[in-house]
C-alpha atoms as one frame of an Amber mdcrd trajectory, in Angstrom:
protein
 174.516  98.953 149.091 174.780  97.040 145.952 174.797  93.682 147.166 172.156
  94.414 149.625 169.975  95.343 146.804 170.895  91.930 144.478 169.853  89.917
 147.845 166.682  91.671 148.543 165.821  91.181 145.001 166.496  87.596 145.272
 165.636  86.313 148.101 161.745  88.613 146.382 161.458  86.677 143.647 162.602
  83.477 145.437 159.373  83.957 147.766 156.487  84.949 144.942 157.708  82.146
 142.947 157.275  79.450 145.652 153.527  80.447 146.798 153.008  79.639 142.992
 154.529  76.877 142.622 152.851  75.223 145.556 149.225  76.637 144.173 146.460
  74.304 145.199 146.086  72.167 141.564 143.027  69.956 141.041 144.253  66.586
 139.605 140.964  64.234 137.897 141.531  60.413 138.818 139.726  58.248 137.126
 138.181  54.964 139.249 136.161  52.071 138.163 134.800  49.174 140.568 137.759
  47.599 141.248 137.207  46.202 145.053 139.145  46.263 146.779 142.173  47.826
 144.181 139.443  50.772 144.089 135.702  51.325 143.567 133.496  54.460 145.360
 131.328  54.291 147.818 127.665  55.440 148.183 128.893  58.831 148.559 130.523
  58.766 145.469 134.615  59.126 147.368 137.381  56.685 146.064 137.943  53.726
 148.153 140.232  50.958 148.669 144.032  50.416 148.441 144.527  52.817 144.962
 142.701  55.504 146.567 144.393  55.695 150.169 148.329  55.467 147.923 146.345
  58.384 145.431 144.635  60.335 148.899 148.300  59.940 150.346 150.564  61.312
 147.929 147.867  64.451 146.961 148.486  64.798 151.046 151.976  65.060 150.856
 152.095  67.720 147.116 149.405  69.835 147.898 146.721  68.965 145.663 142.752
  68.150 145.227 141.418  65.349 144.376 138.715  64.803 141.845 137.362  60.997
 141.203 135.713  60.746 138.066 133.793  57.545 137.431 133.584  55.395 134.356
 134.697  51.853 132.446 138.167  50.757 132.584 138.931  51.383 128.920 137.237
  55.385 129.437 139.668  55.131 132.234 142.841  54.492 129.520
């Protein structure tokens, strides 16, 4: 019975902590105009080669991306 309780508690804590670790996170990404690498379209969405890579990684890691427009110096 004691072993069952220990296994149950380990499973319970593991299940609850993985949900917290995989919560939706919003990542702000500085974006500047350097077409075709990265730029904003008319709707303010990130476009270009770098934006596609960022979006792919965000999808795999379950992250939300928020693009913040600016100059190269502001993005640094």
